[in-house]
């Protein structure tokens, strides 16, 4: 058996289907694992990068917070001087106040909080903006290139509050004075510092990471698929070899049994042709031997047919166009004596002009088995109907009866070899349990399908679907 990576070269379509089911299951599991791992890695790195980003914003905000006192002093002092020079002017206070554009020109003062007053301008990077607000959320000064359009959102959290606005990320940090208010049991709020920075570079890094993970995942999935094909091949090869050996054994055994059975059958026929030579006490024994021989001959022939057909790939070049109506009419005609012997009404509704590609003797065997099965398990006086129709690109043949029916729990097993439901089938009625298995094998070899529906005490319907020419 020649297998290759990604190959499904096998003579048995059941093993091909099993191979692909195992492979797809394996790939599904690997896709789930790789997808989960990719999302986890991406989220981990994204969180790490944003944490580093926020740490940079916090460092700059804490450094810039030391300048808030000097900026407020300069802002208020400048406002007082303007009020003295413009006494009597009724302009709005907010319009008169000038916001310093360059806070670095303001001399920093110690804010008395006990830590180092680090110059914030040494920490500022391009694509950043620093804004100072007083405790009333009034903008006092700003420095930088990127500022958000949204108004300040005040916060009392010592860790600050982060917001995202399009490609800009902002951190608002409350600034408290060094004096402690004993009545309120808290430090007095001095104002706010808002640091903003562009996230374009961060987003580009995340996009590159996403592309890298995607390409890596695709390559890993491709390699996994190749490995999965090889693994499923290795796993199924011993099973298929055993199946092929068993099938070959069945074919060989059936073939070898034909000769002795033929000899026994011939001998019994000779003996029965000269009844005067048989002792009267042995007549029933000879008849029993003849019946058992015929039964075994049929069984061997059925096993040999199944061994030859099961798993064979239908070759369209070996088939020929077959008028389906002709085959069905012949099958009905052959089944009439059996139906009449049980007083069963056998009717047909066959449409003409339906042509399929296939093997005529095999298709005749298929419908003969179904019709014989329906007649066998329909009580005397019942009804069996054979009908055909065309649906889309397929021919549908239904074999319905008013028989004893099949229990729902038994329906999955009706096409198994030697299967019999206790209430429906037994050897005393002449069934070997091979007819439906042969019917299914023939349908599959013709790229068709056979299904069954049944209700106990009401009847059974077998439906055969064959592709049209």
Coordinates of C-alpha atoms in Angstrom, one line a residue:
X1 CA 0.0 0.0 0.0
X2 CA 1.6 3.2 -1.1
X3 CA 1.1 6.0 1.4
X4 CA 2.7 9.4 1.2
X5 CA 2.5 12.6 3.2
X6 CA -1.0 14.0 2.7
X7 CA -2.0 10.9 0.7
X8 CA -5.1 8.9 1.1
X9 CA -4.3 6.2 -1.4
X10 CA -6.4 3.3 -0.2
X11 CA -8.8 0.9 -1.8
X12 CA -11.3 1.3 0.9
X13 CA -13.4 4.4 1.0
X14 CA -14.3 3.7 4.7
X15 CA -10.7 4.0 5.7
X16 CA -10.3 7.1 3.5
X17 CA -13.3 8.7 5.3
X18 CA -11.8 7.6 8.7
X19 CA -8.4 9.0 7.8
X20 CA -9.9 12.4 7.0
X21 CA -12.1 12.4 10.1
X22 CA -9.1 11.6 12.3
X23 CA -7.0 14.2 10.5
X24 CA -9.7 16.9 10.7
X25 CA -10.2 16.1 14.4
X26 CA -6.5 16.4 15.0
X27 CA -6.2 19.7 13.1
X28 CA -9.3 21.0 15.0
X29 CA -7.6 20.3 18.3
X30 CA -4.3 21.9 17.1
X31 CA -6.1 25.0 15.8
X32 CA -7.8 25.4 19.2
X33 CA -4.5 25.0 21.0
X34 CA -2.5 27.3 18.7
X35 CA -5.3 29.9 18.7
X36 CA -5.5 29.9 22.5
X37 CA -1.7 30.1 22.8
X38 CA -1.6 32.9 20.2
X39 CA -4.3 35.0 21.9
X40 CA -2.6 34.4 25.3
X41 CA 0.8 35.5 24.1
X42 CA -0.6 38.5 22.4
X43 CA -2.6 39.6 25.4
X44 CA 0.4 39.0 27.7
X45 CA 2.7 41.2 25.6
X46 CA 0.0 43.8 25.0
X47 CA -0.5 44.1 28.8
X48 CA 3.2 44.3 29.4
X49 CA 3.7 47.0 26.8
X50 CA 0.8 49.1 28.1
X51 CA 2.1 48.6 31.7
X52 CA 5.5 49.9 30.7
X53 CA 3.7 52.8 28.8
X54 CA 1.7 53.7 31.9
X55 CA 4.8 53.5 34.1
X56 CA 6.5 56.1 31.8
X57 CA 3.5 58.3 32.0
X58 CA 3.4 57.9 35.8
X59 CA 7.1 58.8 36.2
X60 CA 6.6 61.9 34.1
X61 CA 3.5 62.9 36.0
X62 CA 5.1 62.5 39.4
X63 CA 8.1 64.6 38.2
X64 CA 5.9 67.2 36.7
X65 CA 3.7 67.4 39.9
X66 CA 6.6 69.1 41.7
X67 CA 6.2 72.1 39.4
X68 CA 2.5 72.6 40.2
X69 CA 3.2 74.8 43.2
X70 CA 5.5 77.2 41.3
X71 CA 3.1 77.3 38.3
X72 CA 0.2 78.1 40.6
X73 CA 2.2 80.8 42.3
X74 CA 3.2 82.4 39.0
X75 CA -0.3 82.1 37.7
X76 CA -1.9 83.7 40.7
X77 CA 0.9 86.4 41.0
X78 CA 0.5 87.3 37.3
X79 CA -3.3 87.5 37.8
X80 CA -2.9 89.8 40.8
X81 CA -0.6 92.2 38.8
X82 CA -3.1 92.3 35.9
X83 CA -5.9 93.2 38.4
X84 CA -3.9 96.1 39.8
X85 CA -3.0 97.5 36.3
X86 CA -6.5 97.0 34.9
X87 CA -8.6 98.1 37.9
X88 CA -12.1 98.8 36.8
X89 CA -12.0 96.6 33.8
X90 CA -15.1 94.3 33.7
X91 CA -13.6 91.6 31.5
X92 CA -14.1 88.0 32.6
X93 CA -11.4 86.7 34.8
X94 CA -10.8 83.6 32.7
X95 CA -10.2 85.7 29.6
X96 CA -7.7 88.0 31.4
X97 CA -5.6 85.1 32.8
X98 CA -2.7 84.2 30.5
X99 CA -1.6 80.6 30.6
X100 CA 2.2 80.3 30.6
X101 CA 3.3 78.5 27.5
X102 CA 6.7 77.6 28.7
X103 CA 6.6 76.4 32.4
X104 CA 10.3 75.7 32.2
X105 CA 10.9 79.5 32.6
X106 CA 9.2 79.3 36.0
X107 CA 11.6 78.8 38.8
X108 CA 10.7 75.5 40.6
X109 CA 10.1 75.6 44.4
X110 CA 10.4 72.9 46.9
X111 CA 6.9 71.6 47.6
X112 CA 7.8 70.2 51.0
X113 CA 6.6 66.7 50.3
X114 CA 10.0 65.2 51.4
X115 CA 11.0 63.6 48.0
X116 CA 13.3 64.9 45.3
X117 CA 12.1 67.6 43.0
X118 CA 13.1 66.0 39.7
X119 CA 13.0 68.3 36.7
X120 CA 10.2 66.9 34.6
X121 CA 11.5 68.4 31.3
X122 CA 14.4 65.9 31.4
X123 CA 12.0 63.0 31.3
X124 CA 9.7 64.3 28.6
X125 CA 9.7 62.5 25.2
X126 CA 8.5 63.6 21.8
X127 CA 4.8 63.1 21.1
X128 CA 4.0 63.9 24.7
X129 CA 2.1 66.7 26.4
X130 CA 2.0 67.9 30.0
X131 CA -0.9 69.9 31.5
X132 CA -1.2 71.5 35.0
X133 CA -4.6 72.2 36.5
X134 CA -5.6 73.8 39.9
X135 CA -7.9 72.2 42.3
X136 CA -10.9 73.7 40.4
X137 CA -9.8 71.9 37.3
X138 CA -8.7 75.2 35.7
X139 CA -5.9 74.8 33.2
X140 CA -2.8 76.7 34.4
X141 CA -0.1 75.8 32.0
X142 CA 0.9 73.2 29.3
X143 CA 4.0 72.0 27.6
X144 CA 4.5 69.5 24.7
X145 CA 3.0 68.6 21.4
X146 CA 0.1 66.2 22.0
X147 CA -3.0 67.1 24.1
X148 CA -6.4 65.4 24.3
X149 CA -9.6 67.2 23.2
X150 CA -11.6 65.9 26.2
X151 CA -12.0 67.9 29.4
X152 CA -10.2 66.9 32.5
X153 CA -11.8 64.0 34.4
X154 CA -10.8 64.6 38.1
X155 CA -9.8 61.7 40.2
X156 CA -8.7 61.1 43.8
X157 CA -6.9 57.9 43.2
X158 CA -3.2 58.1 44.1
X159 CA -2.4 55.8 41.2
X160 CA -4.1 58.2 38.8
X161 CA -6.6 57.5 36.1
X162 CA -5.9 56.4 32.5
X163 CA -8.0 57.2 29.5
X164 CA -7.7 56.4 25.8
X165 CA -8.7 58.9 23.1
X166 CA -8.1 57.6 19.5
X167 CA -4.3 57.4 19.2
X168 CA -3.6 59.2 22.5
X169 CA -3.3 57.8 26.0
X170 CA -3.6 60.1 29.0
X171 CA -2.9 59.8 32.7
X172 CA -4.5 62.2 35.2
X173 CA -2.7 62.3 38.6
X174 CA -4.0 64.3 41.6
X175 CA -1.4 66.4 43.4
X176 CA -1.7 67.0 47.1
X177 CA 0.0 69.7 49.2
X178 CA 2.5 68.8 51.9
X179 CA 0.2 70.1 54.6
X180 CA -2.0 67.5 56.4
X181 CA -5.6 68.5 57.3
X182 CA -6.3 66.9 60.7
X183 CA -10.0 67.7 60.6
X184 CA -10.5 65.9 57.2
X185 CA -7.9 63.3 58.0
X186 CA -6.4 63.8 54.5
X187 CA -3.9 65.9 52.6
X188 CA -5.2 69.0 50.9
X189 CA -5.7 68.8 47.1
X190 CA -3.4 71.2 45.2
X191 CA -4.5 70.4 41.6
X192 CA -3.9 67.9 38.9
X193 CA -1.3 66.9 36.3
X194 CA -2.4 65.3 33.0
X195 CA 0.2 63.5 30.9
X196 CA -0.7 62.5 27.3
X197 CA 1.4 60.5 24.8
X198 CA 0.8 59.2 21.3
X199 CA 0.3 55.4 21.1
X200 CA 1.1 55.1 17.4
X201 CA 4.5 53.5 18.0
X202 CA 3.0 51.1 20.6
X203 CA 0.2 50.1 18.2
X204 CA 2.8 49.5 15.4
X205 CA 4.6 47.2 17.7
X206 CA 1.5 45.3 18.6
X207 CA 0.6 45.0 14.9
X208 CA 4.0 43.6 14.1
X209 CA 3.6 41.2 17.0
X210 CA 0.2 40.2 15.6
X211 CA 1.6 39.6 12.1
X212 CA 4.4 37.6 13.5
X213 CA 2.2 35.4 15.6
X214 CA -0.1 34.9 12.6
X215 CA 2.7 33.9 10.3
X216 CA 4.2 31.7 12.9
X217 CA 0.8 30.1 13.7
X218 CA 0.2 29.5 10.0
X219 CA 3.6 27.8 9.6
X220 CA 3.1 25.8 12.7
X221 CA -0.4 24.7 11.5
X222 CA 1.0 23.6 8.2
X223 CA 3.7 21.6 9.8
X224 CA 1.1 20.2 12.2
X225 CA -1.1 19.2 9.3
X226 CA 1.8 17.4 7.7
X227 CA 2.6 15.7 10.9
X228 CA -1.0 14.8 11.5
X229 CA -1.3 13.2 8.1
X230 CA 1.8 11.1 8.8
X231 CA 0.5 10.1 12.3
X232 CA -2.9 9.2 11.1
X233 CA -1.4 7.2 8.3
X234 CA 0.8 5.3 10.7
X235 CA -2.1 4.7 13.1
X236 CA -4.5 3.4 10.4
X237 CA -2.1 1.4 8.3
X238 CA -1.9 -1.6 10.7
X239 CA -5.7 -1.5 11.0
X240 CA -6.3 -1.4 7.3
X241 CA -3.7 -4.2 6.7
X242 CA -5.6 -6.4 9.2
X243 CA -8.9 -5.5 7.5
X244 CA -7.5 -6.3 4.1
X245 CA -6.2 -9.6 5.4
X246 CA -9.5 -10.5 7.0
X247 CA -11.3 -9.6 3.7
X248 CA -8.9 -11.6 1.7
X249 CA -9.3 -14.5 4.1
X250 CA -13.1 -14.3 3.8
X251 CA -12.8 -14.3 0.0
X252 CA -10.4 -17.2 0.0
X253 CA -12.4 -19.2 2.5
X254 CA -15.7 -18.6 0.6
X255 CA -14.0 -19.6 -2.7
X256 CA -12.5 -22.7 -1.2
X257 CA -15.9 -23.7 0.4
X258 CA -17.7 -23.5 -3.0
X259 CA -16.1 -26.7 -4.3
X260 CA -17.0 -29.1 -1.4
X261 CA -20.5 -27.5 -1.1
X262 CA -21.0 -28.0 -4.9
X263 CA -19.9 -31.7 -4.4
X264 CA -22.3 -32.2 -1.5
X265 CA -25.1 -30.4 -3.3
X266 CA -24.6 -32.6 -6.4
X267 CA -24.5 -35.8 -4.4
X268 CA -27.7 -34.8 -2.6
X269 CA -29.4 -34.0 -5.9
X270 CA -28.4 -37.4 -7.3
X271 CA -29.7 -39.2 -4.2
X272 CA -33.0 -37.3 -4.3
X273 CA -33.4 -38.1 -8.0
X274 CA -33.5 -41.8 -7.0
X275 CA -35.7 -41.9 -4.0
X276 CA -36.1 -45.7 -4.2
X277 CA -32.5 -46.0 -3.1
X278 CA -33.1 -44.0 0.1
X279 CA -34.4 -45.7 3.2
X280 CA -37.7 -44.2 4.2
X281 CA -36.3 -43.3 7.6
X282 CA -33.6 -41.2 5.9
X283 CA -35.7 -39.2 3.6
X284 CA -36.2 -36.3 6.0
X285 CA -32.5 -36.4 6.9
X286 CA -31.5 -36.1 3.2
X287 CA -33.9 -33.2 2.8
X288 CA -32.4 -31.5 5.8
X289 CA -28.9 -31.9 4.4
X290 CA -30.1 -30.5 1.1
X291 CA -31.7 -27.5 2.8
X292 CA -28.6 -26.8 4.9
X293 CA -26.4 -27.2 1.8
X294 CA -28.4 -24.7 -0.1
X295 CA -28.4 -22.3 2.8
X296 CA -24.6 -22.6 3.2
X297 CA -24.1 -22.2 -0.5
X298 CA -26.1 -18.9 -0.5
X299 CA -24.2 -17.7 2.5
X300 CA -20.8 -18.5 0.9
X301 CA -21.9 -16.7 -2.3
X302 CA -23.0 -13.7 -0.3
X303 CA -19.8 -13.5 1.7
X304 CA -17.7 -13.9 -1.5
X305 CA -19.7 -11.1 -3.1
X306 CA -19.2 -8.8 -0.1
X307 CA -15.5 -9.6 0.1
X308 CA -15.1 -8.7 -3.6
X309 CA -17.3 -5.5 -3.5
X310 CA -16.7 -4.0 -0.1
X311 CA -14.3 -1.1 -0.2
X312 CA -14.0 -1.3 -4.0
X313 CA -13.9 2.1 -5.7
X314 CA -16.6 2.5 -8.3
X315 CA -15.0 3.0 -11.7
X316 CA -17.4 5.0 -13.9
X317 CA -15.6 3.6 -17.0
X318 CA -16.8 0.1 -16.1
X319 CA -20.4 1.1 -15.8
X320 CA -22.9 1.6 -18.5
X321 CA -26.1 3.7 -18.9
X322 CA -29.0 1.7 -17.4
X323 CA -32.7 2.5 -17.6
X324 CA -33.8 2.2 -14.0
X325 CA -37.4 1.6 -14.9
X326 CA -36.5 -1.6 -16.8
X327 CA -34.7 -3.1 -13.8
X328 CA -37.5 -2.2 -11.4
X329 CA -40.1 -3.8 -13.6
X330 CA -38.1 -7.0 -13.9
X331 CA -37.7 -7.0 -10.1
X332 CA -41.4 -6.6 -9.6
X333 CA -42.2 -9.4 -12.0
X334 CA -39.8 -11.8 -10.3
X335 CA -41.2 -10.9 -6.8
X336 CA -44.9 -11.5 -7.8
X337 CA -45.0 -15.2 -7.1
X338 CA -43.5 -14.7 -3.6
X339 CA -46.1 -12.0 -2.9
X340 CA -49.0 -14.0 -4.2
X341 CA -48.0 -16.9 -2.1
X342 CA -48.6 -14.7 1.0
X343 CA -51.6 -12.9 -0.5
X344 CA -49.6 -9.6 -0.4
X345 CA -50.6 -6.8 -2.6
X346 CA -47.6 -5.7 -4.6
X347 CA -47.9 -2.3 -6.4
X348 CA -45.5 -0.1 -8.2
X349 CA -45.3 3.5 -9.3
X350 CA -42.3 3.7 -11.6
X351 CA -41.4 6.7 -13.7
X352 CA -39.8 6.2 -17.1
X353 CA -36.8 8.0 -18.6
X354 CA -34.6 7.7 -15.5
X355 CA -31.1 6.6 -16.5
X356 CA -28.3 5.8 -14.1
X357 CA -24.7 4.7 -14.6
X358 CA -24.0 1.3 -13.0
X359 CA -23.9 -2.5 -13.2
X360 CA -27.3 -3.9 -14.1
X361 CA -27.0 -7.3 -12.3
X362 CA -25.8 -5.6 -9.1
X363 CA -28.6 -3.0 -9.2
X364 CA -31.1 -5.8 -9.8
X365 CA -29.7 -7.7 -6.8
X366 CA -30.0 -4.5 -4.7
X367 CA -33.7 -4.0 -5.4
X368 CA -34.5 -7.7 -5.3
X369 CA -33.0 -7.9 -1.8
X370 CA -35.0 -5.0 -0.6
X371 CA -38.3 -6.2 -2.1
X372 CA -37.8 -9.8 -0.9
X373 CA -37.0 -8.4 2.6
X374 CA -40.2 -6.3 2.5
X375 CA -42.4 -9.3 1.4
X376 CA -40.7 -11.6 3.9
X377 CA -41.5 -9.4 7.0
X378 CA -45.0 -8.3 5.9
X379 CA -47.8 -10.4 7.3
X380 CA -50.2 -12.2 5.0
X381 CA -52.7 -9.8 3.3
X382 CA -50.3 -6.8 3.7
X383 CA -49.1 -4.4 1.1
X384 CA -45.7 -3.7 -0.5
X385 CA -45.1 -0.7 -2.7
X386 CA -42.2 0.0 -5.0
X387 CA -41.9 3.6 -6.3
X388 CA -39.4 5.8 -8.1
X389 CA -38.9 9.5 -8.6
X390 CA -36.4 12.1 -9.6
X391 CA -35.1 14.8 -7.2
X392 CA -32.5 17.2 -8.4
X393 CA -29.7 15.1 -9.9
X394 CA -30.6 11.9 -8.2
X395 CA -33.0 9.0 -8.7
X396 CA -35.0 7.9 -5.6
X397 CA -36.4 4.4 -5.2
X398 CA -38.6 3.7 -2.2
X399 CA -39.6 0.2 -1.0
X400 CA -42.4 0.5 1.5
X401 CA -44.3 -2.2 3.3
X402 CA -47.0 -2.6 6.0
X403 CA -45.0 -5.1 7.9
X404 CA -44.1 -5.6 11.5
X405 CA -41.5 -2.8 11.5
X406 CA -38.2 -2.3 13.3
X407 CA -37.7 -0.8 16.7
X408 CA -36.0 2.6 16.8
X409 CA -33.0 1.2 18.8
X410 CA -32.5 -1.4 16.1
X411 CA -32.4 0.9 13.1
X412 CA -28.6 1.6 13.3
X413 CA -27.9 -2.1 12.9
X414 CA -30.1 -3.2 10.1
X415 CA -27.3 -3.1 7.5
X416 CA -24.9 -5.1 9.7
X417 CA -24.1 -8.6 8.5
X418 CA -26.1 -11.4 10.2
X419 CA -28.1 -8.9 12.2
X420 CA -31.7 -9.8 13.1
X421 CA -34.1 -8.2 15.5
X422 CA -35.7 -10.7 17.8
X423 CA -39.2 -9.7 16.8
X424 CA -38.5 -9.3 13.1
X425 CA -36.0 -11.8 11.8
X426 CA -35.0 -15.4 12.4
X427 CA -33.5 -18.2 10.4
X428 CA -36.7 -20.2 10.4
X429 CA -38.1 -17.6 8.1
X430 CA -35.2 -18.2 5.7
X431 CA -33.2 -15.0 6.3
X432 CA -29.4 -15.2 6.6
X433 CA -29.0 -11.5 7.6
X434 CA -26.9 -10.7 4.5
X435 CA -29.4 -9.2 2.2
X436 CA -29.4 -5.6 3.5
X437 CA -25.6 -5.6 4.0
X438 CA -25.3 -6.6 0.3
X439 CA -27.8 -3.9 -0.7
X440 CA -25.9 -1.2 1.1
X441 CA -22.6 -2.4 -0.4
X442 CA -24.0 -2.2 -3.9
X443 CA -25.5 1.2 -3.3
X444 CA -22.2 2.6 -2.0
X445 CA -20.2 1.1 -4.9
X446 CA -22.6 3.1 -7.2
X447 CA -21.9 6.3 -5.3
X448 CA -25.4 6.1 -3.8
X449 CA -27.0 5.9 -0.4
X450 CA -29.6 3.7 1.3
X451 CA -31.6 4.8 4.3
X452 CA -34.4 3.3 6.4
X453 CA -37.3 4.6 8.4
X454 CA -39.6 2.3 10.4
X455 CA -42.3 2.1 13.0
X456 CA -43.3 -1.0 14.9
X457 CA -46.6 -2.4 13.8
X458 CA -46.9 0.1 11.0
X459 CA -44.3 -0.7 8.5
X460 CA -40.8 0.1 7.0
X461 CA -39.5 2.2 4.1
X462 CA -36.1 1.7 2.5
X463 CA -35.0 4.6 0.3
X464 CA -32.2 4.3 -2.3
X465 CA -30.6 7.4 -3.8
X466 CA -28.5 7.0 -6.9
X467 CA -26.9 9.7 -9.0
X468 CA -28.4 10.3 -12.4
X469 CA -26.5 10.0 -15.7

